[in-house]
GROMACS .gro file of C-alpha atoms in nm:
model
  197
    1UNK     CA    1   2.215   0.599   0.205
    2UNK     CA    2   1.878   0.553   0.420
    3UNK     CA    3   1.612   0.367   0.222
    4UNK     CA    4   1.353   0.352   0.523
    5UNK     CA    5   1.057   0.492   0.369
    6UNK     CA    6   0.889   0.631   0.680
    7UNK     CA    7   1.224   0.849   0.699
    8UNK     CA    8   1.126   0.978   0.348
    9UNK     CA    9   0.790   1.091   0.436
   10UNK     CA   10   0.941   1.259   0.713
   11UNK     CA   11   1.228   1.428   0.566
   12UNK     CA   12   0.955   1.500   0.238
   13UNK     CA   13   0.696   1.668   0.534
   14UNK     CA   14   0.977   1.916   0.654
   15UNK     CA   15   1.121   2.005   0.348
   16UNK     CA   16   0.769   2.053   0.198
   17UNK     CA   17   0.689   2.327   0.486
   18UNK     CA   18   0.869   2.606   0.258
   19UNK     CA   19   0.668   2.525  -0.082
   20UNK     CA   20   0.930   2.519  -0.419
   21UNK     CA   21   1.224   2.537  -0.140
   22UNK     CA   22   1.517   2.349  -0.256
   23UNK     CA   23   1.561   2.073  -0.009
   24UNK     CA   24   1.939   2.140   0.027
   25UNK     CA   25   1.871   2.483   0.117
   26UNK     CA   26   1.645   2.418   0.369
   27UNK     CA   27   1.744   2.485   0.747
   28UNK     CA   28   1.556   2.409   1.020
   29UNK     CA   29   1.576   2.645   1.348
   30UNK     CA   30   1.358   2.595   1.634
   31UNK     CA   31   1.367   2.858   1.969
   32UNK     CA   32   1.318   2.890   2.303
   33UNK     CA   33   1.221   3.186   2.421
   34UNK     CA   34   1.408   3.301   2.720
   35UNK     CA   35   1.360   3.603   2.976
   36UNK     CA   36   1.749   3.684   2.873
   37UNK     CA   37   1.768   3.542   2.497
   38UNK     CA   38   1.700   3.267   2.299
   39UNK     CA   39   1.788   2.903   2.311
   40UNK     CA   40   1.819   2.736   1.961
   41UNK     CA   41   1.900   2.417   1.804
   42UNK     CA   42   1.985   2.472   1.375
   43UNK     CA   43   2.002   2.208   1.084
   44UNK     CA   44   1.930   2.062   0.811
   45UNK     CA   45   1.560   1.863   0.709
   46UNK     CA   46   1.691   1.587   0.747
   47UNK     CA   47   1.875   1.609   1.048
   48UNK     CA   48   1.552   1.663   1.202
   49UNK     CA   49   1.354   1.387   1.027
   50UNK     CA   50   1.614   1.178   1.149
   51UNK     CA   51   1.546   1.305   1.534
   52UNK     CA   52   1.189   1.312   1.483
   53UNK     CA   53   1.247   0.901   1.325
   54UNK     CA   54   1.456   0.813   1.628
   55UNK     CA   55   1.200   0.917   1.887
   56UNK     CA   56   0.934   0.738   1.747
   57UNK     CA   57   1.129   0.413   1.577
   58UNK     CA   58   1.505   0.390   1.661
   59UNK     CA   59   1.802   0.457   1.479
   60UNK     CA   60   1.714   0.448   1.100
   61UNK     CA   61   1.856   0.171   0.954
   62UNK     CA   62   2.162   0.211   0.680
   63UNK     CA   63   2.152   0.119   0.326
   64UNK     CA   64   2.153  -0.254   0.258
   65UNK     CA   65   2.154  -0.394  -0.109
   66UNK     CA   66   2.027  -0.728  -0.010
   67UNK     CA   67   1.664  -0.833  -0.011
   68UNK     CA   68   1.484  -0.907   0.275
   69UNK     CA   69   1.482  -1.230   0.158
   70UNK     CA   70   1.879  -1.289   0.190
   71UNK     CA   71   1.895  -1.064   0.505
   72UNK     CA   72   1.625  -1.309   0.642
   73UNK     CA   73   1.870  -1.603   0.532
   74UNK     CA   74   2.194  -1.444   0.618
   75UNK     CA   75   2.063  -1.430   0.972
   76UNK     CA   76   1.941  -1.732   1.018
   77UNK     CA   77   2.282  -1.941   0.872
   78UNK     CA   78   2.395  -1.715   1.196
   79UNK     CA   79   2.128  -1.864   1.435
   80UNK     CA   80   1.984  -1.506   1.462
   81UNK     CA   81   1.604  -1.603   1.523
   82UNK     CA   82   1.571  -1.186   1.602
   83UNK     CA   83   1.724  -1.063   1.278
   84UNK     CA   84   1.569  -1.292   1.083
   85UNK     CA   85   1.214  -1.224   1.226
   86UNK     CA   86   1.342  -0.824   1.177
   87UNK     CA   87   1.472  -0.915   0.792
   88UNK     CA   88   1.090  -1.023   0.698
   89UNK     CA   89   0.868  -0.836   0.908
   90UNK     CA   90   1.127  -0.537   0.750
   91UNK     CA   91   1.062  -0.649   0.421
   92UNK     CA   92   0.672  -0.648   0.478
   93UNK     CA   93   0.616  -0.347   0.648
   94UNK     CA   94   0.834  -0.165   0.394
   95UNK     CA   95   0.650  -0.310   0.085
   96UNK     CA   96   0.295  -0.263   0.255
   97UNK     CA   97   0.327   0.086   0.367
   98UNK     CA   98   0.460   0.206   0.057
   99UNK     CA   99   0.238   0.462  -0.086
  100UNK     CA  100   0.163   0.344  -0.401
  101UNK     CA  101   0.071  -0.010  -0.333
  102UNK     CA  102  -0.092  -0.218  -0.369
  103UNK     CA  103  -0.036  -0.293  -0.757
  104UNK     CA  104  -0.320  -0.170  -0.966
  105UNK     CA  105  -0.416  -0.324  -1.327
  106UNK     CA  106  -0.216  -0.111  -1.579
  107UNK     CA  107   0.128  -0.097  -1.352
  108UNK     CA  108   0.421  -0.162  -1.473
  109UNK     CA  109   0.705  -0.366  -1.274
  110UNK     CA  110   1.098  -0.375  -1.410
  111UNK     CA  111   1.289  -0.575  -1.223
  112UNK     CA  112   1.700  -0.524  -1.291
  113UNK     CA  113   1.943  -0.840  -1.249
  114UNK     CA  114   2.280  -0.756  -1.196
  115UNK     CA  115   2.554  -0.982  -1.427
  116UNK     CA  116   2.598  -1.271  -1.230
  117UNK     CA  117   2.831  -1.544  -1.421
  118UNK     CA  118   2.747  -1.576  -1.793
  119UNK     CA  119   2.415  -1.420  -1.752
  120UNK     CA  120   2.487  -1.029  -1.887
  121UNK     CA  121   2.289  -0.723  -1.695
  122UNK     CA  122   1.922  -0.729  -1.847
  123UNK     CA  123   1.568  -0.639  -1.716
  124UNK     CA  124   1.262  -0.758  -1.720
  125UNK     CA  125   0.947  -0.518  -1.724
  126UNK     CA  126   0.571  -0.679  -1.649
  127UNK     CA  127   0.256  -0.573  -1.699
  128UNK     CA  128  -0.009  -0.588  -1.424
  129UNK     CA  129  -0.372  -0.692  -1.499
  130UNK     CA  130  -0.718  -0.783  -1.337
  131UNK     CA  131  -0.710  -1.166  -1.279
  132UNK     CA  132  -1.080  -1.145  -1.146
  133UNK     CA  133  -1.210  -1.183  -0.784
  134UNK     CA  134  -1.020  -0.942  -0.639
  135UNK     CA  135  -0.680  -1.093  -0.800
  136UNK     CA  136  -0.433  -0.982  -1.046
  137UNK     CA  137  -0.190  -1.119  -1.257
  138UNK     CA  138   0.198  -1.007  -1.302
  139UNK     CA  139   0.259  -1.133  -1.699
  140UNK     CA  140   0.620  -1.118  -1.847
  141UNK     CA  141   0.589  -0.805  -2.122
  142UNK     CA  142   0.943  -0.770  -2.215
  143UNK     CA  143   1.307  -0.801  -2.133
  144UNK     CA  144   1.627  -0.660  -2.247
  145UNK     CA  145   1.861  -0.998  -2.294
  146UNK     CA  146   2.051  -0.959  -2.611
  147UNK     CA  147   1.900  -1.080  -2.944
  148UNK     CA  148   2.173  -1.336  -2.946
  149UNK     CA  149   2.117  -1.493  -2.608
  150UNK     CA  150   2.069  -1.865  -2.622
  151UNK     CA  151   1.676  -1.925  -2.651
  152UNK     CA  152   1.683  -2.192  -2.521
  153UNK     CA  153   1.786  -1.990  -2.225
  154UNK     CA  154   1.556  -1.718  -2.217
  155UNK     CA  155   1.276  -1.953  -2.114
  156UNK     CA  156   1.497  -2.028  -1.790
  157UNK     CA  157   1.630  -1.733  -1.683
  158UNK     CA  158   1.312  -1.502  -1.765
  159UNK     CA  159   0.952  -1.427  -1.590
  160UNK     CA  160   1.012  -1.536  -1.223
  161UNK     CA  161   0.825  -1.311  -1.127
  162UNK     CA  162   0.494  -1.370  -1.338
  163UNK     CA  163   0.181  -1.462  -1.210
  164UNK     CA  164  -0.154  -1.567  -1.402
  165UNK     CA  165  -0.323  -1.454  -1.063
  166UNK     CA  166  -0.243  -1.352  -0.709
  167UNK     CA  167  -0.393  -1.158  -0.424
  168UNK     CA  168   0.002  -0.935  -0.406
  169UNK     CA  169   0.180  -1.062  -0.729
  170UNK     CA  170   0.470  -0.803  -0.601
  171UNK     CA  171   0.593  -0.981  -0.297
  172UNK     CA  172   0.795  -1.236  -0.408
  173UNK     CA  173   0.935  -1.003  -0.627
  174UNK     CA  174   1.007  -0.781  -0.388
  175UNK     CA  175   1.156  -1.043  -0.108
  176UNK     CA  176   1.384  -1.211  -0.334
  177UNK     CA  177   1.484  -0.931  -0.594
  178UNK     CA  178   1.431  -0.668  -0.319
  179UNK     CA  179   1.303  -0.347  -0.322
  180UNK     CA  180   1.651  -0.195  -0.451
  181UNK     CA  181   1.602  -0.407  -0.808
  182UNK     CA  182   1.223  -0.297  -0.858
  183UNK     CA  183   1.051   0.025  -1.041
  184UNK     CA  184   0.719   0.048  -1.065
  185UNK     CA  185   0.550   0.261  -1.261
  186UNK     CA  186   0.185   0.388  -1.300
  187UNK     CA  187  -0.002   0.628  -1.529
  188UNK     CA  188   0.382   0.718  -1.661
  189UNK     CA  189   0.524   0.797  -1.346
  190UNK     CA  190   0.787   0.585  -1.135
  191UNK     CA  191   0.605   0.542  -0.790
  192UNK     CA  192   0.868   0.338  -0.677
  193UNK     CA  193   1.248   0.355  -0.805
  194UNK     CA  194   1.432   0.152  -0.630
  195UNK     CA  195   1.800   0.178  -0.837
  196UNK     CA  196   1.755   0.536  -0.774
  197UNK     CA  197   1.780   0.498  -0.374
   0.00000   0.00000   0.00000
């Protein structure tokens, strides 16, 4: 599964050319005229997206669950000063080019841990608000750790990711939890679902 979002906006641009199309539906078929015929190439949206994303970046990249942040890491425990410089600038370029950001007062950020040892699946959601001077904060609103969870506990494991105020209080969220973990969501919608990539 491709998570690059530059692909998306491609593959969203083609399939957008035929308006209430159903993107599986959608072929693509562009001809040569010829004194004697036609010459054609036929396929799908995002066959072409993915030609059109070649030709101007590379080969997309596959789906990778880790955050940049462990990428980053994983790279350089294998003295890969390249990947590791790819795994961050990656990470930025993919948070900063994002359509919906930056965060805006009101937002709302859920971050989703996975069970990791005695710590049991939960979420957190925070609230975004203006911090002043161009600055917002990321405050803790809620999470979903069960009523019986040690509260002496909760203190430890929750809010991370809060800040009182911060000039991107996303990105460490974003580097460490990665972009996979996050949904953010503003006026109602989801402008960003990661678990849904």
């Amino acid at each position: 599964m491709r998570r690059d979002r530059r692909l998306e906006i491609i593959t969203d641009t083609i399939e957008r050319l035929i308006p209430g199309a159903v993107p599986s539906r959608i072929t693509v078929r562009v001809a040569e005229d010829m004194p004697r015929g036609e010459n054609t190439w036929t396929g799908s949206a995002d066959g072409l997206a993915v030609k059109v994303f070649t030709a101007l970046f590379g080969r997309p990249r596959t789906a990778d669950d880790r955050s940049p942040l462990a990428r980053a890491e994983d790279a350089k425990r294998g003295r890969d000063l390249i990947g590791e410089l790819e795994a961050l600038t990656t990470g930025h370029v993919d948070l900063t080019t994002a359509p919906w950001y930056p965060l805006q007062p009101g937002d709302l950020v859920h971050v989703h841990y996975e069970q990791t040892g005695e710590l049991p699946t939960f979420g957190e959601t925070y609230i975004v608000g203006d911090a002043s001077g161009g600055l917002l904060s990321m405050q803790l609103l809620a999470h979903s750790l069960p009523a019986d969870y040690e509260p002496s506990l909760v203190e430890t494991v929750t809010g991370w990711f809060g800040s009182e105020a911060s000039d991107d209080p996303i990105y460490d969220a974003w580097f460490e939890g990665g972009p996979q973990r996050l949904t953010v969501v503003r006026h109602g919608r989801a402008v960003h679902n990661g678990g849904a990539q």
